[in-house]
mmCIF file with all atom_site columns, C-alpha atoms in Angstrom:
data_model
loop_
_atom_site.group_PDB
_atom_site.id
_atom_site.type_symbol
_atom_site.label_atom_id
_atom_site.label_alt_id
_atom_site.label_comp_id
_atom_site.label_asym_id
_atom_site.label_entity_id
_atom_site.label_seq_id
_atom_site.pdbx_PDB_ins_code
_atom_site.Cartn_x
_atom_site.Cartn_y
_atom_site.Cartn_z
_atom_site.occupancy
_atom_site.B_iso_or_equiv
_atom_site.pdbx_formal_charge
_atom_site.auth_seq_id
_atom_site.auth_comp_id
_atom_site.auth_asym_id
_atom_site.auth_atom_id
_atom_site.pdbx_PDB_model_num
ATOM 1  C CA . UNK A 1 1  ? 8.699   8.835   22.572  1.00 0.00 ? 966  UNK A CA 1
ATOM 2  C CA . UNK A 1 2  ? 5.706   9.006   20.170  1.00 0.00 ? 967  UNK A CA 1
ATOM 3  C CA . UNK A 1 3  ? 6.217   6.594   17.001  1.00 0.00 ? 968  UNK A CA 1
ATOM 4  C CA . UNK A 1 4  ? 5.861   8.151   13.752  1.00 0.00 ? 969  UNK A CA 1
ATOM 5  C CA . UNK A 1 5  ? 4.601   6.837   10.991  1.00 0.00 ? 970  UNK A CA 1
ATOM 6  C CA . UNK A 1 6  ? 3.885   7.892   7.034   1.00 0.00 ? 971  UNK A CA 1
ATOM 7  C CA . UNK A 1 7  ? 2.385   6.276   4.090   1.00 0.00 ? 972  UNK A CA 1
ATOM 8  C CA . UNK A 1 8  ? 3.135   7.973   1.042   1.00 0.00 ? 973  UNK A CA 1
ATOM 9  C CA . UNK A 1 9  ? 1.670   7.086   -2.076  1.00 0.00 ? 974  UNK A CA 1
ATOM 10 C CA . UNK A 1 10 ? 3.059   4.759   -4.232  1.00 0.00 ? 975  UNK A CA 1
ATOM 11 C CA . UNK A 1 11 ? 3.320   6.587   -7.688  1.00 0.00 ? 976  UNK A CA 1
ATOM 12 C CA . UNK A 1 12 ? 6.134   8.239   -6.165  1.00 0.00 ? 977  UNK A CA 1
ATOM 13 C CA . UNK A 1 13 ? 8.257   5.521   -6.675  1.00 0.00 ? 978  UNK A CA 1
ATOM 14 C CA . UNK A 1 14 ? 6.526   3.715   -9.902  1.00 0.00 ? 979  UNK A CA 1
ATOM 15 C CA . UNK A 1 15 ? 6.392   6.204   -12.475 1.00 0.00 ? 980  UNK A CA 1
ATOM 16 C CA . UNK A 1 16 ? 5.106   4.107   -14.762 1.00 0.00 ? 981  UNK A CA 1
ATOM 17 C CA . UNK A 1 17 ? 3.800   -0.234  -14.525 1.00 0.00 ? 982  UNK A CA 1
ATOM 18 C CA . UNK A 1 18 ? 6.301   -2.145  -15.259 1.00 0.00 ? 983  UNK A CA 1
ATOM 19 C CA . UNK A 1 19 ? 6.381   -5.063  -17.737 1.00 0.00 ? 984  UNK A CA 1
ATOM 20 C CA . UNK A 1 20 ? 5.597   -8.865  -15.811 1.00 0.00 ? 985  UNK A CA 1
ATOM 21 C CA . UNK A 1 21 ? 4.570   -7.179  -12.324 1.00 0.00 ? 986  UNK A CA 1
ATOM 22 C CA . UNK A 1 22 ? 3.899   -10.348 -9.888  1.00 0.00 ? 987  UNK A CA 1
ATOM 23 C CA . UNK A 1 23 ? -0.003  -9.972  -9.350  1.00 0.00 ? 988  UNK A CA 1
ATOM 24 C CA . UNK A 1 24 ? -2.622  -11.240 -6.847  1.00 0.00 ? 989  UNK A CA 1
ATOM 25 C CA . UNK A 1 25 ? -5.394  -13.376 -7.717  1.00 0.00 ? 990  UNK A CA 1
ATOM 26 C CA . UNK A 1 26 ? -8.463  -11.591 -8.693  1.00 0.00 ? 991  UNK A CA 1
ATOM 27 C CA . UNK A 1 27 ? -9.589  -12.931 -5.583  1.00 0.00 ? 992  UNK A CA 1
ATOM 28 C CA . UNK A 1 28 ? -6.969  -11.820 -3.413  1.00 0.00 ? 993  UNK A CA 1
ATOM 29 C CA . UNK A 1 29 ? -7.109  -8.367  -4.968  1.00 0.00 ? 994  UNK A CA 1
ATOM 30 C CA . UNK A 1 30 ? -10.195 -7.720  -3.789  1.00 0.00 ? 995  UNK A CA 1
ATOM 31 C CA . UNK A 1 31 ? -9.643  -8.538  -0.424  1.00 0.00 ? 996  UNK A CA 1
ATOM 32 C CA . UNK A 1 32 ? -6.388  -6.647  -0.169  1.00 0.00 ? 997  UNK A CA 1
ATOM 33 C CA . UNK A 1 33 ? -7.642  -3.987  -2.562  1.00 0.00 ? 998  UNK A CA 1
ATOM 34 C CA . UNK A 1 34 ? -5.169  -3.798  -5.617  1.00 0.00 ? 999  UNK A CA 1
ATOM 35 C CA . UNK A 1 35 ? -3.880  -6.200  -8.268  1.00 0.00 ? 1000 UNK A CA 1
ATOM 36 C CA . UNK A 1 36 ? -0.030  -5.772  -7.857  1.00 0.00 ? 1001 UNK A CA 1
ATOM 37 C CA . UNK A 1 37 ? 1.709   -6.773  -4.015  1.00 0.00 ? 1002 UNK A CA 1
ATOM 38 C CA . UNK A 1 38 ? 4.515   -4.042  -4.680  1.00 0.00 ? 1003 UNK A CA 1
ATOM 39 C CA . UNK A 1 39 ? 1.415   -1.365  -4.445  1.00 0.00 ? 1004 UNK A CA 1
ATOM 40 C CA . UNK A 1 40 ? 0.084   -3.190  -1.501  1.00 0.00 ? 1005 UNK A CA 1
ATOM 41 C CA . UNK A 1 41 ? 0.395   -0.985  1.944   1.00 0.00 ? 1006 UNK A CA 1
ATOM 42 C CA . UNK A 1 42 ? -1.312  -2.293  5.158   1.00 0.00 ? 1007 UNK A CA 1
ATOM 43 C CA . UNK A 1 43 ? -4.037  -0.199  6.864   1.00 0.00 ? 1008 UNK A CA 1
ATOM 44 C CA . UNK A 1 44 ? -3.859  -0.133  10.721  1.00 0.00 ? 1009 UNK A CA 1
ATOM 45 C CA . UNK A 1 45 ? -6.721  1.425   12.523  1.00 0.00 ? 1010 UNK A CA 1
ATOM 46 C CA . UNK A 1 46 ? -5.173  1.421   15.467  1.00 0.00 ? 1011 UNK A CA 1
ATOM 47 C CA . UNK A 1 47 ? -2.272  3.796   14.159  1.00 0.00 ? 1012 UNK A CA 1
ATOM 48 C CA . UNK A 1 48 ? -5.616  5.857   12.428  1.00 0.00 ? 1013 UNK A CA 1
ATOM 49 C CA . UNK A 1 49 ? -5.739  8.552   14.784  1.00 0.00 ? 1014 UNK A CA 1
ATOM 50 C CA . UNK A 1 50 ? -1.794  9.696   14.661  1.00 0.00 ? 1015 UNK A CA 1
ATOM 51 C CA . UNK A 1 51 ? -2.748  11.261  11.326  1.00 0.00 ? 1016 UNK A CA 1
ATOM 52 C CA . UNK A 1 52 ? -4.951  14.064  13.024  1.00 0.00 ? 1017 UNK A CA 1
#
């Protein structure tokens, strides 16, 4: 059984940014690649190719 997985983007849930979102420090942002952890999603190259 093949695992499936999706990653659907996040203003599909957040219409709109809330008022007093936690946020990363600048520094952390950069590394991960956005300010706020509840638009945060994980990239796994190893799951990369399942898109194709």
């Amino acid at each position: 059984m093949r695992v499936k997985t999706y990653q659907v983007p996040p203003q599909l849930f957040m219409q709109f940014q809330p008022e007093n979102l936690p946020q990363y420090s600048p520094m952390e942002a950069l590394k991960l690649g956005t300010l706020w952890p509840a638009l945060f999603s994980p990239y796994d190259p190893r799951l990369s190719h399942l898109g194709r």
